[in-house]
Amino acid sequence: MKRNITILVIVSLIAGTYWSLIYPIYQPFALSLGISMTLLGFLEAIRGRMGLLSTLSQLFGGFLADKYGRKIMMIISSFTTIIGLTLHLSAAYFNSIPIFIAGSIIIASSFLGSPAWSTLTMESTSKDKRGLALSLTMFMNIAPGVIFSPIGGWISQIYNYSVIFTISVIMETICFITMLLFLSETIERKQIETKLKDLLINLMPKKKELRKLYFVMTIDTFAWGLGSTLLYGALVRYYNFTNFELGVLSSIFSASWALTQIPAGKIADKYGAKKTLIISELLGAITLTLWLIAKDFTTFAISHVIFGTSPALWIPAINMYTAEKAPKGKIASTIGGLSAFRGLISFPAPYIGGMLYDLAGYHLPITLNFTGTIIALIMMIFLL
């Protein structure tokens, strides 16, 4: 299974490169089509990483990955991504909001491969190196952003958005072919006895430890959905940041994340998932404090150094914690169930945040984000 890790590293590097081009310009691209902050928030509530459709896709994707295999779900996810990116390219060419919305929905459905990706990564290495393996693939996904995020902002200003989406379609096609030809399945048998009713069990788990985890993660997701999900759009709207400046911020974030990702995985392996989650959330709270007091680009840049360390710790820790508490043979389903539960409860947060940005300006959504993060931090300490 060592070859799997190599393939995942390669695919992560390719996908990370084109997503680094997209990430800093995505919300400015939407705003350039004439979308309001409220509508942008609504779209984030549906298609964002913790949006309704994205998380429901992970619920079904985790179920299907445990039943039919990890590889097939990753292949379907990649093909779906190609379709979504092609629609974004068309939206840029025709300056069309409806096509953009359709592309956003398709991209959201591609998240059905996320539980399979995490599970296959962990199953391709020994249990005592799961955090390191997850961190390695995440490092390769994030590292390109150090160079390519500012390039994405520069390309969108000098040329246009269609150039970025053309590159993205080509690179995701390479990912698709690579996984199709070289990735190996890790599931022990072709079909595991998994029934449709297990979807409801994954949403409302029987284990007390999982119910606590679901509750705490939902509070956390709702809080971050109110403010941070629309940060780049808000910086354009209220601080007049350029796409290049957003690219620089994204580059700083990526550099911080990349430099701390491998050590973060080792920290999670050594000190355990719970302590790592708490440290991650504390760093997030410090970031939000800086966002509240920031008045210039320099402060936001400093905040992104700290901000990048938070997901570096969070992602391996949350996957490890979930895998530790999941029923035997149901790791992918449990990862998908956690994502779906917190998405179902917290998906309105970006929409509410978008309305608050429009009605009250920049600081109120970020303040609410900070308050919710502190509550989630306390709950992690005493409930997990």
Short mmCIF file of C-alpha atoms in Angstrom, two decimals:
data_model
loop_
_atom_site.label_atom_id
_atom_site.label_comp_id
_atom_site.label_asym_id
_atom_site.label_seq_id
_atom_site.Cartn_x
_atom_site.Cartn_y
_atom_site.Cartn_z
CA MET A 1 0.00 0.00 0.00
CA LYS A 2 3.01 2.31 0.05
CA ARG A 3 2.35 3.06 -3.64
CA ASN A 4 -1.04 4.48 -2.65
CA ILE A 5 0.59 7.15 -0.52
CA THR A 6 2.85 8.08 -3.43
CA ILE A 7 -0.13 8.38 -5.79
CA LEU A 8 -2.09 10.40 -3.24
CA VAL A 9 0.88 12.73 -2.79
CA ILE A 10 1.11 13.29 -6.56
CA VAL A 11 -2.62 13.91 -6.93
CA SER A 12 -2.60 16.22 -3.91
CA LEU A 13 0.21 18.25 -5.45
CA ILE A 14 -1.59 18.62 -8.79
CA ALA A 15 -4.97 19.43 -7.27
CA GLY A 16 -3.39 21.75 -4.72
CA THR A 17 -1.72 23.71 -7.50
CA TYR A 18 -4.89 24.57 -9.40
CA TRP A 19 -7.00 25.12 -6.27
CA SER A 20 -4.30 27.58 -5.12
CA LEU A 21 -5.05 29.57 -8.28
CA ILE A 22 -8.80 29.44 -7.63
CA TYR A 23 -9.08 29.97 -3.88
CA PRO A 24 -8.13 33.67 -3.56
CA ILE A 25 -10.14 34.74 -6.62
CA TYR A 26 -13.27 32.63 -6.17
CA GLN A 27 -15.33 35.12 -4.17
CA PRO A 28 -14.09 38.15 -6.16
CA PHE A 29 -15.06 36.21 -9.31
CA ALA A 30 -18.57 35.70 -7.93
CA LEU A 31 -18.85 39.37 -6.98
CA SER A 32 -17.67 40.37 -10.47
CA LEU A 33 -20.70 38.58 -11.91
CA GLY A 34 -22.97 40.88 -9.90
CA ILE A 35 -23.64 38.63 -6.89
CA SER A 36 -24.36 40.33 -3.55
CA MET A 37 -22.73 39.35 -0.26
CA THR A 38 -26.07 37.89 0.85
CA LEU A 39 -26.35 35.67 -2.24
CA LEU A 40 -22.67 34.75 -1.91
CA GLY A 41 -23.37 33.71 1.68
CA PHE A 42 -26.33 31.62 0.51
CA LEU A 43 -24.12 29.85 -2.04
CA GLU A 44 -21.49 29.18 0.63
CA ALA A 45 -24.27 27.73 2.80
CA ILE A 46 -25.06 25.29 -0.01
CA ARG A 47 -21.73 24.60 -1.69
CA GLY A 48 -19.03 25.58 0.82
CA ARG A 49 -16.91 22.91 2.46
CA MET A 50 -19.36 22.76 5.37
CA GLY A 51 -22.40 23.67 3.26
CA LEU A 52 -25.60 21.64 3.08
CA LEU A 53 -24.96 19.87 -0.21
CA SER A 54 -21.25 19.38 0.45
CA THR A 55 -21.85 17.66 3.77
CA LEU A 56 -24.79 15.56 2.59
CA SER A 57 -22.57 14.41 -0.27
CA GLN A 58 -20.03 13.28 2.32
CA LEU A 59 -22.73 11.36 4.20
CA PHE A 60 -23.69 9.37 1.11
CA GLY A 61 -20.09 9.19 -0.06
CA GLY A 62 -18.92 7.67 3.22
CA PHE A 63 -21.75 5.13 3.14
CA LEU A 64 -20.94 4.13 -0.45
CA ALA A 65 -17.18 4.03 0.24
CA ASP A 66 -17.72 1.49 3.02
CA LYS A 67 -20.08 -0.54 0.83
CA TYR A 68 -18.41 -0.46 -2.59
CA GLY A 69 -14.87 0.76 -2.02
CA ARG A 70 -12.75 3.86 -1.57
CA LYS A 71 -11.25 4.11 -5.05
CA ILE A 72 -14.51 4.18 -7.01
CA MET A 73 -15.84 7.07 -4.92
CA MET A 74 -12.64 9.05 -5.41
CA ILE A 75 -12.86 8.49 -9.18
CA ILE A 76 -16.51 9.63 -9.27
CA SER A 77 -15.61 12.67 -7.18
CA SER A 78 -12.82 13.65 -9.55
CA PHE A 79 -15.05 13.32 -12.62
CA THR A 80 -17.71 15.42 -10.92
CA THR A 81 -15.10 18.08 -10.17
CA ILE A 82 -14.15 18.22 -13.85
CA ILE A 83 -17.78 18.90 -14.76
CA GLY A 84 -18.10 21.60 -12.10
CA LEU A 85 -14.91 23.35 -13.18
CA THR A 86 -16.03 23.26 -16.81
CA LEU A 87 -19.24 25.04 -15.81
CA HIS A 88 -17.20 27.68 -13.97
CA LEU A 89 -15.17 28.17 -17.14
CA SER A 90 -18.40 28.65 -19.07
CA ALA A 91 -19.68 31.12 -16.46
CA ALA A 92 -16.50 33.18 -16.84
CA TYR A 93 -16.78 33.12 -20.64
CA PHE A 94 -20.48 34.04 -20.78
CA ASN A 95 -20.50 36.18 -17.61
CA SER A 96 -23.43 34.09 -16.38
CA ILE A 97 -24.68 33.86 -12.79
CA PRO A 98 -26.95 30.81 -13.46
CA ILE A 99 -24.05 28.81 -14.94
CA PHE A 100 -21.86 29.84 -12.00
CA ILE A 101 -24.51 28.64 -9.54
CA ALA A 102 -24.84 25.33 -11.42
CA GLY A 103 -21.08 24.87 -11.31
CA SER A 104 -21.02 25.63 -7.59
CA ILE A 105 -23.65 22.97 -6.94
CA ILE A 106 -21.75 20.38 -8.98
CA ILE A 107 -18.50 21.16 -7.13
CA ALA A 108 -20.35 20.74 -3.84
CA SER A 109 -21.50 17.26 -4.83
CA SER A 110 -17.88 16.27 -5.54
CA PHE A 111 -17.30 16.22 -1.77
CA LEU A 112 -18.75 12.70 -1.78
CA GLY A 113 -15.18 11.51 -2.24
CA SER A 114 -13.78 13.19 0.89
CA PRO A 115 -14.48 10.37 3.39
CA ALA A 116 -13.05 7.84 0.94
CA TRP A 117 -9.89 9.93 0.51
CA SER A 118 -9.26 10.23 4.27
CA THR A 119 -10.06 6.57 4.90
CA LEU A 120 -7.91 5.24 2.05
CA THR A 121 -5.02 7.39 3.28
CA MET A 122 -5.28 6.01 6.82
CA GLU A 123 -5.74 2.44 5.59
CA SER A 124 -2.62 2.69 3.43
CA THR A 125 -0.34 3.02 6.45
CA SER A 126 0.02 1.70 10.00
CA LYS A 127 -2.18 3.06 12.79
CA ASP A 128 0.71 4.78 14.54
CA LYS A 129 1.50 6.77 11.36
CA ARG A 130 -1.99 7.84 10.35
CA GLY A 131 -1.47 11.44 11.43
CA LEU A 132 1.78 11.63 9.48
CA ALA A 133 0.20 10.14 6.35
CA LEU A 134 -2.73 12.55 6.47
CA SER A 135 -0.36 15.44 7.04
CA LEU A 136 1.88 14.41 4.15
CA THR A 137 -0.95 14.43 1.60
CA MET A 138 -2.33 17.65 3.04
CA PHE A 139 1.12 19.25 2.89
CA MET A 140 1.37 18.48 -0.82
CA ASN A 141 -2.10 19.93 -1.32
CA ILE A 142 -1.33 23.15 0.50
CA ALA A 143 2.32 23.82 -0.39
CA PRO A 144 1.64 24.99 -3.99
CA GLY A 145 -0.41 27.86 -2.59
CA VAL A 146 2.78 29.55 -1.41
CA ILE A 147 3.71 30.26 -5.02
CA PHE A 148 0.51 29.92 -7.01
CA SER A 149 -2.02 31.90 -4.92
CA PRO A 150 -0.48 35.29 -5.82
CA ILE A 151 -0.13 34.05 -9.40
CA GLY A 152 -3.86 33.30 -9.46
CA GLY A 153 -4.64 36.83 -8.31
CA TRP A 154 -2.21 38.28 -10.86
CA ILE A 155 -3.63 36.21 -13.75
CA SER A 156 -7.19 37.29 -12.94
CA GLN A 157 -6.16 40.95 -12.99
CA ILE A 158 -3.94 40.88 -16.09
CA TYR A 159 -5.93 38.39 -18.17
CA ASN A 160 -9.27 36.99 -16.97
CA TYR A 161 -10.87 34.31 -14.82
CA SER A 162 -11.38 31.91 -17.74
CA VAL A 163 -7.61 31.29 -17.96
CA ILE A 164 -7.55 30.00 -14.39
CA PHE A 165 -10.51 27.66 -14.90
CA THR A 166 -9.05 26.31 -18.15
CA ILE A 167 -5.85 25.37 -16.31
CA SER A 168 -7.93 23.80 -13.54
CA VAL A 169 -9.94 21.56 -15.88
CA ILE A 170 -6.74 20.25 -17.47
CA MET A 171 -5.05 19.55 -14.14
CA GLU A 172 -8.06 17.80 -12.59
CA THR A 173 -8.27 15.60 -15.68
CA ILE A 174 -4.68 14.53 -14.98
CA CYS A 175 -5.69 13.70 -11.38
CA PHE A 176 -8.62 11.64 -12.66
CA ILE A 177 -6.45 9.57 -15.01
CA THR A 178 -3.73 9.07 -12.39
CA MET A 179 -6.14 7.70 -9.77
CA LEU A 180 -7.99 5.57 -12.31
CA LEU A 181 -4.82 3.84 -13.52
CA PHE A 182 -2.58 3.62 -10.46
CA LEU A 183 -4.55 3.79 -7.19
CA SER A 184 -5.19 0.51 -5.32
CA GLU A 185 -8.31 -0.33 -3.32
CA THR A 186 -7.84 -0.80 0.45
CA ILE A 187 -11.20 -2.25 1.43
CA GLU A 188 -10.84 -5.90 2.42
CA ARG A 189 -13.76 -7.18 0.34
CA LYS A 190 -15.78 -5.80 -2.50
CA GLN A 191 -18.90 -5.26 -0.45
CA ILE A 192 -19.27 -4.76 3.26
CA GLU A 193 -22.63 -5.49 4.83
CA THR A 194 -23.83 -1.90 4.99
CA LYS A 195 -27.53 -1.10 4.92
CA LEU A 196 -29.31 2.07 3.94
CA LYS A 197 -30.58 2.52 7.50
CA ASP A 198 -26.94 2.97 8.51
CA LEU A 199 -27.18 6.47 7.00
CA LEU A 200 -29.48 7.48 9.84
CA ILE A 201 -27.20 5.78 12.37
CA ASN A 202 -24.27 7.76 10.99
CA LEU A 203 -26.27 10.97 11.45
CA MET A 204 -27.36 10.06 14.99
CA PRO A 205 -24.67 7.69 16.34
CA LYS A 206 -25.31 5.42 19.30
CA LYS A 207 -21.90 5.87 20.92
CA LYS A 208 -21.84 8.61 23.54
CA GLU A 209 -18.36 9.74 22.50
CA LEU A 210 -19.52 10.29 18.93
CA ARG A 211 -22.66 12.19 19.98
CA LYS A 212 -20.51 14.59 22.02
CA LEU A 213 -18.12 15.00 19.10
CA TYR A 214 -20.97 15.73 16.68
CA PHE A 215 -22.42 18.36 19.01
CA VAL A 216 -19.16 20.19 19.66
CA MET A 217 -18.13 20.16 15.99
CA THR A 218 -21.51 21.56 14.98
CA ILE A 219 -21.09 24.56 17.31
CA ASP A 220 -17.62 25.12 15.90
CA THR A 221 -18.73 24.86 12.27
CA PHE A 222 -21.65 27.25 12.76
CA ALA A 223 -19.38 29.83 14.38
CA TRP A 224 -16.77 29.74 11.62
CA GLY A 225 -19.50 29.81 8.99
CA LEU A 226 -20.74 33.20 10.21
CA GLY A 227 -17.53 35.11 9.59
CA SER A 228 -14.56 33.38 8.02
CA THR A 229 -16.29 31.75 5.04
CA LEU A 230 -16.85 35.14 3.39
CA LEU A 231 -13.66 36.83 4.56
CA TYR A 232 -12.11 37.40 1.13
CA GLY A 233 -15.34 38.78 -0.28
CA ALA A 234 -15.60 41.09 2.74
CA LEU A 235 -12.02 42.29 2.30
CA VAL A 236 -12.82 43.23 -1.29
CA ARG A 237 -16.10 44.90 -0.35
CA TYR A 238 -15.08 46.79 2.81
CA TYR A 239 -11.29 47.18 2.57
CA ASN A 240 -10.90 47.39 -1.23
CA PHE A 241 -8.29 44.66 -1.35
CA THR A 242 -7.16 43.67 -4.86
CA ASN A 243 -7.12 40.10 -6.17
CA PHE A 244 -3.32 40.16 -5.99
CA GLU A 245 -3.42 41.17 -2.31
CA LEU A 246 -5.86 38.32 -1.63
CA GLY A 247 -3.44 36.03 -3.43
CA VAL A 248 -0.61 37.18 -1.16
CA LEU A 249 -2.75 36.53 1.92
CA SER A 250 -3.61 33.09 0.58
CA SER A 251 0.09 32.48 -0.10
CA ILE A 252 1.01 33.40 3.50
CA PHE A 253 -1.78 31.13 4.77
CA SER A 254 -0.56 28.27 2.56
CA ALA A 255 3.08 28.75 3.57
CA SER A 256 2.19 28.66 7.25
CA TRP A 257 -0.02 25.62 6.76
CA ALA A 258 2.57 23.78 4.67
CA LEU A 259 5.47 24.46 7.03
CA THR A 260 3.52 23.23 10.06
CA GLN A 261 1.61 20.34 8.45
CA ILE A 262 4.19 17.57 8.86
CA PRO A 263 5.07 18.57 12.47
CA ALA A 264 1.33 18.84 13.17
CA GLY A 265 0.79 15.25 12.11
CA LYS A 266 3.60 14.12 14.40
CA ILE A 267 2.12 16.17 17.26
CA ALA A 268 -1.25 14.49 16.72
CA ASP A 269 0.38 11.04 16.71
CA LYS A 270 2.40 11.81 19.86
CA TYR A 271 -0.01 13.78 22.04
CA GLY A 272 -3.38 12.53 20.81
CA ALA A 273 -6.25 13.94 18.80
CA LYS A 274 -8.08 15.82 21.59
CA LYS A 275 -5.13 17.95 22.72
CA THR A 276 -4.32 18.73 19.09
CA LEU A 277 -7.90 19.86 18.40
CA ILE A 278 -7.80 22.18 21.43
CA ILE A 279 -4.54 23.78 20.33
CA SER A 280 -5.95 24.26 16.83
CA GLU A 281 -9.08 25.98 18.13
CA LEU A 282 -7.04 28.26 20.39
CA LEU A 283 -4.96 29.38 17.41
CA GLY A 284 -8.19 30.05 15.53
CA ALA A 285 -9.40 32.30 18.34
CA ILE A 286 -6.14 34.28 18.22
CA THR A 287 -6.60 34.72 14.47
CA LEU A 288 -10.11 36.07 14.91
CA THR A 289 -8.86 38.54 17.52
CA LEU A 290 -6.44 39.94 14.95
CA TRP A 291 -9.19 40.15 12.33
CA LEU A 292 -11.28 42.24 14.75
CA ILE A 293 -8.52 44.77 15.39
CA ALA A 294 -7.00 44.78 11.89
CA LYS A 295 -7.04 48.07 10.00
CA ASP A 296 -4.46 47.38 7.30
CA PHE A 297 -3.02 44.68 5.05
CA THR A 298 -0.05 44.03 7.36
CA THR A 299 -2.23 42.93 10.28
CA PHE A 300 -4.26 40.62 8.08
CA ALA A 301 -0.99 39.18 6.75
CA ILE A 302 0.26 38.47 10.28
CA SER A 303 -3.07 36.87 11.16
CA HIS A 304 -2.76 34.50 8.21
CA VAL A 305 0.55 33.19 9.58
CA ILE A 306 -1.31 32.03 12.69
CA PHE A 307 -4.41 31.05 10.74
CA GLY A 308 -2.45 28.55 8.64
CA THR A 309 -1.32 26.55 11.66
CA SER A 310 -4.89 25.90 12.78
CA PRO A 311 -6.06 23.58 9.97
CA ALA A 312 -2.62 21.94 9.90
CA LEU A 313 -3.39 20.63 13.38
CA TRP A 314 -7.15 20.29 12.95
CA ILE A 315 -7.42 18.02 9.91
CA PRO A 316 -5.28 15.07 11.03
CA ALA A 317 -6.63 15.38 14.57
CA ILE A 318 -10.34 15.34 13.64
CA ASN A 319 -9.87 12.41 11.28
CA MET A 320 -7.86 10.48 13.87
CA TYR A 321 -10.37 11.20 16.65
CA THR A 322 -13.27 10.10 14.45
CA ALA A 323 -11.45 6.94 13.35
CA GLU A 324 -10.68 6.06 16.97
CA LYS A 325 -14.33 6.36 18.01
CA ALA A 326 -15.92 4.89 14.87
CA PRO A 327 -17.45 1.38 14.88
CA LYS A 328 -15.29 -1.28 13.23
CA GLY A 329 -15.46 -1.14 9.44
CA LYS A 330 -17.40 2.15 9.48
CA ILE A 331 -14.64 4.76 9.45
CA ALA A 332 -15.61 6.36 6.13
CA SER A 333 -19.30 6.31 7.06
CA THR A 334 -18.60 7.96 10.41
CA ILE A 335 -16.42 10.66 8.83
CA GLY A 336 -19.22 11.32 6.35
CA GLY A 337 -21.86 11.25 9.09
CA LEU A 338 -20.00 13.83 11.16
CA SER A 339 -19.68 16.15 8.18
CA ALA A 340 -23.36 15.73 7.29
CA PHE A 341 -24.63 16.31 10.83
CA ARG A 342 -22.72 19.53 11.38
CA GLY A 343 -23.58 20.64 7.85
CA LEU A 344 -27.31 20.05 8.32
CA ILE A 345 -27.36 22.12 11.50
CA SER A 346 -24.89 24.84 10.58
CA PHE A 347 -25.39 25.31 6.84
CA PRO A 348 -27.44 28.54 7.28
CA ALA A 349 -24.44 30.22 8.98
CA PRO A 350 -22.77 31.60 5.80
CA TYR A 351 -26.12 32.92 4.57
CA ILE A 352 -26.74 34.61 7.93
CA GLY A 353 -23.18 35.90 7.85
CA GLY A 354 -23.70 37.30 4.35
CA MET A 355 -26.81 39.19 5.48
CA LEU A 356 -24.94 40.52 8.52
CA TYR A 357 -22.11 41.72 6.29
CA ASP A 358 -24.63 43.54 4.09
CA LEU A 359 -26.64 44.96 6.99
CA ALA A 360 -24.03 45.69 9.68
CA GLY A 361 -20.66 45.71 7.96
CA TYR A 362 -17.49 43.79 8.63
CA HIS A 363 -17.12 43.47 12.42
CA LEU A 364 -20.39 41.89 13.59
CA PRO A 365 -20.00 38.53 11.75
CA ILE A 366 -16.38 38.25 12.88
CA THR A 367 -17.36 39.03 16.50
CA LEU A 368 -20.00 36.30 16.45
CA ASN A 369 -17.45 33.94 14.88
CA PHE A 370 -15.05 34.68 17.75
CA THR A 371 -17.73 34.18 20.43
CA GLY A 372 -18.79 30.82 19.02
CA THR A 373 -15.17 29.69 18.75
CA ILE A 374 -14.56 30.37 22.44
CA ILE A 375 -17.70 28.40 23.35
CA ALA A 376 -16.55 25.48 21.16
CA LEU A 377 -13.08 25.61 22.72
CA ILE A 378 -14.50 25.30 26.24
CA MET A 379 -16.71 22.42 25.16
CA MET A 380 -13.75 20.59 23.61
CA ILE A 381 -11.85 20.82 26.88
CA PHE A 382 -14.68 19.46 29.06
CA LEU A 383 -16.79 17.25 26.78
CA LEU A 384 -14.43 15.40 24.44
#
